[in-house]
Structures are given as structure tokens and as C-alpha cells.
XYZ file of C-alpha atoms in Angstrom:
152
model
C 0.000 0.000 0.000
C 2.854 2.374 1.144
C 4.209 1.180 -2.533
C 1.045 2.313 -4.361
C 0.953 5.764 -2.672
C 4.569 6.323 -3.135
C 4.106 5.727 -6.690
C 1.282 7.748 -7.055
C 2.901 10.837 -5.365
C 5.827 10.355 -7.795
C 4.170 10.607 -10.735
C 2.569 13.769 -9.612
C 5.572 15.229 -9.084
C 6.932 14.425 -12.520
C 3.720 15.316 -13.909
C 4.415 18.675 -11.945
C 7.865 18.926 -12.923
C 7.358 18.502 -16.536
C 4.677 21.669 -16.308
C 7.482 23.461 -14.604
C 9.935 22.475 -17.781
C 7.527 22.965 -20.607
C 5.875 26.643 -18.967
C 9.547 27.283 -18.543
C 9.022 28.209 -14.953
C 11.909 26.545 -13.692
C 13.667 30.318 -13.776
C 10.364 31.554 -11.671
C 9.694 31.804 -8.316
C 8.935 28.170 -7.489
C 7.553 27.992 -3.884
C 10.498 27.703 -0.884
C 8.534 24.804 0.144
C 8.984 22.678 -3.342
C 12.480 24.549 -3.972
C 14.363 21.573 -2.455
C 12.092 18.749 -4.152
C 12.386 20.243 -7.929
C 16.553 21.074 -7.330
C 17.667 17.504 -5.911
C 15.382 15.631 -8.461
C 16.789 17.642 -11.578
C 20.259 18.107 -10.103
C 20.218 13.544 -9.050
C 18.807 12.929 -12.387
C 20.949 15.247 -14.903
C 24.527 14.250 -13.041
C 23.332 10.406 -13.626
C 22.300 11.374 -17.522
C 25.247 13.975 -17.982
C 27.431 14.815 -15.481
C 27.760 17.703 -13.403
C 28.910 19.461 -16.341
C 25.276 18.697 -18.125
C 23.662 20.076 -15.144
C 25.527 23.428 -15.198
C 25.224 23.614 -19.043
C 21.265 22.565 -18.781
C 20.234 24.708 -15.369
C 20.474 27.753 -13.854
C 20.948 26.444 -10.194
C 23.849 26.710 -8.118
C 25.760 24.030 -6.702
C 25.035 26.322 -2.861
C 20.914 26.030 -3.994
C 21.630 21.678 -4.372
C 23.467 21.435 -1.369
C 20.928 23.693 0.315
C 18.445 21.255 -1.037
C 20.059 18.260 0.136
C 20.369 19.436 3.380
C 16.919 20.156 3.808
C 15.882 16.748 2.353
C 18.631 14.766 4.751
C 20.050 12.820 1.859
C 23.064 10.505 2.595
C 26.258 12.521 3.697
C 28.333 10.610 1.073
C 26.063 12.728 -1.510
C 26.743 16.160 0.072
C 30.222 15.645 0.752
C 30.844 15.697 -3.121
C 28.539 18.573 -3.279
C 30.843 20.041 -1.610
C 33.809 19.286 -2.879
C 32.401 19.930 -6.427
C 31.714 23.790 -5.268
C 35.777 24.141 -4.740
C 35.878 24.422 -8.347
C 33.761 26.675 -10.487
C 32.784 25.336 -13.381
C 33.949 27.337 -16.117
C 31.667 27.088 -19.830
C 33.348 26.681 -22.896
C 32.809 30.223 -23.821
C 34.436 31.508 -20.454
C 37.296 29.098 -21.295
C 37.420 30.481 -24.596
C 38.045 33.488 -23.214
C 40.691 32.645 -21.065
C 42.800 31.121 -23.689
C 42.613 33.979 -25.531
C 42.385 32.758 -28.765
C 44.961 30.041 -28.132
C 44.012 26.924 -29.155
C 46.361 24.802 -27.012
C 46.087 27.047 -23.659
C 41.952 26.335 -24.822
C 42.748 22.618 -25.220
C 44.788 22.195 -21.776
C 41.827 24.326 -19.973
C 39.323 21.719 -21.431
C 40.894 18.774 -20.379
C 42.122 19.914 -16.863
C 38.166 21.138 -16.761
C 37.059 17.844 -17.746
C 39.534 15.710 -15.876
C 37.985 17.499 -12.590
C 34.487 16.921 -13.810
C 34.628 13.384 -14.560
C 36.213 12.638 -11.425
C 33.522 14.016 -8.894
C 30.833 12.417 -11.721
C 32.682 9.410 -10.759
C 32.805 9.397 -6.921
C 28.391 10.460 -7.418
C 28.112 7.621 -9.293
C 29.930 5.583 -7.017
C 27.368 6.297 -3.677
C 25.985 2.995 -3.494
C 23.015 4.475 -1.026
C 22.273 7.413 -3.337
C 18.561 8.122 -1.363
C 17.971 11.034 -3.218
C 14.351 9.912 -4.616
C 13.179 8.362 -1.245
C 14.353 11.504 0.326
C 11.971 13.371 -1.711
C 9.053 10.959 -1.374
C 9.330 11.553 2.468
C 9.859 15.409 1.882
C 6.817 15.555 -0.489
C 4.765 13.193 2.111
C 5.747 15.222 5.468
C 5.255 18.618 4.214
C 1.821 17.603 2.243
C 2.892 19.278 -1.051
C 0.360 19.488 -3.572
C 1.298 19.917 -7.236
C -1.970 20.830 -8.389
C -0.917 24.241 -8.001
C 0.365 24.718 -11.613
């Protein structure tokens, strides 16, 4: 039974979060209260499809508004930890790198890869969180807070 409602409040939430994407209200004041819900869910999901890199490329959150997020949800310290250590690095675009190398295609190759190198190692330590709780975290969140996402 717990299964069934669990399910159900899921798909509400995608079905919210998809309004959210397709209004293009993700920008928008989205309530404090479902702020931590719609971060960790697009922030867990893009780093599994693309990386931290996809996420930054993809949103307009800030690695302070996940952790933030996962605080308030209580998800497995592993997962913040890296949060954490991802913000000692700002992520730099490919147009800011551009920049940087000034025209210079090696300095803009060497930026890349020492970029990358960074990137795919904290990808890698996410990925390796064997009790990544992220989704039951927001279950409870969604459950103990009585959020209702008929409000789009």
C-alpha cells in the first residue's frame, strides 16, 4: 500500500515537474517549500544522464541552492560531501574558457581537459554512492510537508 501511494505521489511530481519544464518556470519563483524537491530531483537525475557538467550547461541552479536542497531533504552525507567538494571548483563554460585562452588553441585545449579531468572525477565518486537516497528523500519530503502539485 505504502508502494502504491509512493508511486502515485511520484508521478505527480513528474507530472508537476514537466509543467514546470515545458511553462519554462523553472527560472520563476517556485515555492520555498517545493524549492528543495524540484533542485535535488533535476540536479540527481541530470549528473546520472550527464554529469555535473550537463547540469551546469542545462540549469540555472547553483551548486550552494543543491546542497541547500540536500540538506533540507537529509540525503546521505556521502552525496553532500561531493557537493561540496564539487563547489571548490567553479565550473567554467566553454565560452568563459574560450576566453581565457585567448584565442589560443592549445592554452583552450589544456583548460578543457584539466576542466574535464575534474568533472569526470567528482561524476565518478556520485556515481559511485551505493546508497544514493535522493528519490526516497523526496518521497518523504513531499509526504511530510503535504505538497500538492496541483498548483500549476
Amino acid at each position: 500500500r505504502r508502494k502504491m501511494m509512493d508511486e502515485k505521489i511520484l508521478e505527480e511530481f513528474l507530472v508537476y515537474l514537466r509543467k514546470l519544464v515545458s511553462c519554462g518556470m523553472l527560472d520563476t519563483d517556485i515555492p520555498a517549500q517545493y524549492k528543495p524537491v524540484v533542485i535535488a530531483y533535476f540536479f540527481n537525475s541530470e549528473v546520472y544522464g550527464e554529469g555535473f557538467q550537463g547540469f551546469f550547461e542545462n540549469f540555472s541552479f547553483s551548486l550552494d541552492e543543491v546542497l541547500s536542497a540536500f540538506q533540507v531533504l537529509k540525503v546521505t552525507s556521502e552525496l553532500i560531501q561531493i557537493v561540496e567538494e564539487a563547489k571548490t571548483n567553479k565550473y567554467l563554460t566553454d565560452d568563459e574558457l574560450s576566453e581565457l585562452a585567448s584565442n589560443d588553441e592549445d592554452m583552450y585545449s589544456k583548460l578543457m581537459d584539466e576542466r574535464d579531468v575534474f568533472w569526470d572525477e567528482i561524476d565518478r565518486k556520485y556515481y559511485s554512492i551505493t546508497n544514493n537516497d535522493v528519490d526516497e528523500r523526496i518521497i518523504d519530503y513531499i509526504k511530510t510537508n503535504g505538497l500538492d502539485f496541483s498548483i500549476l
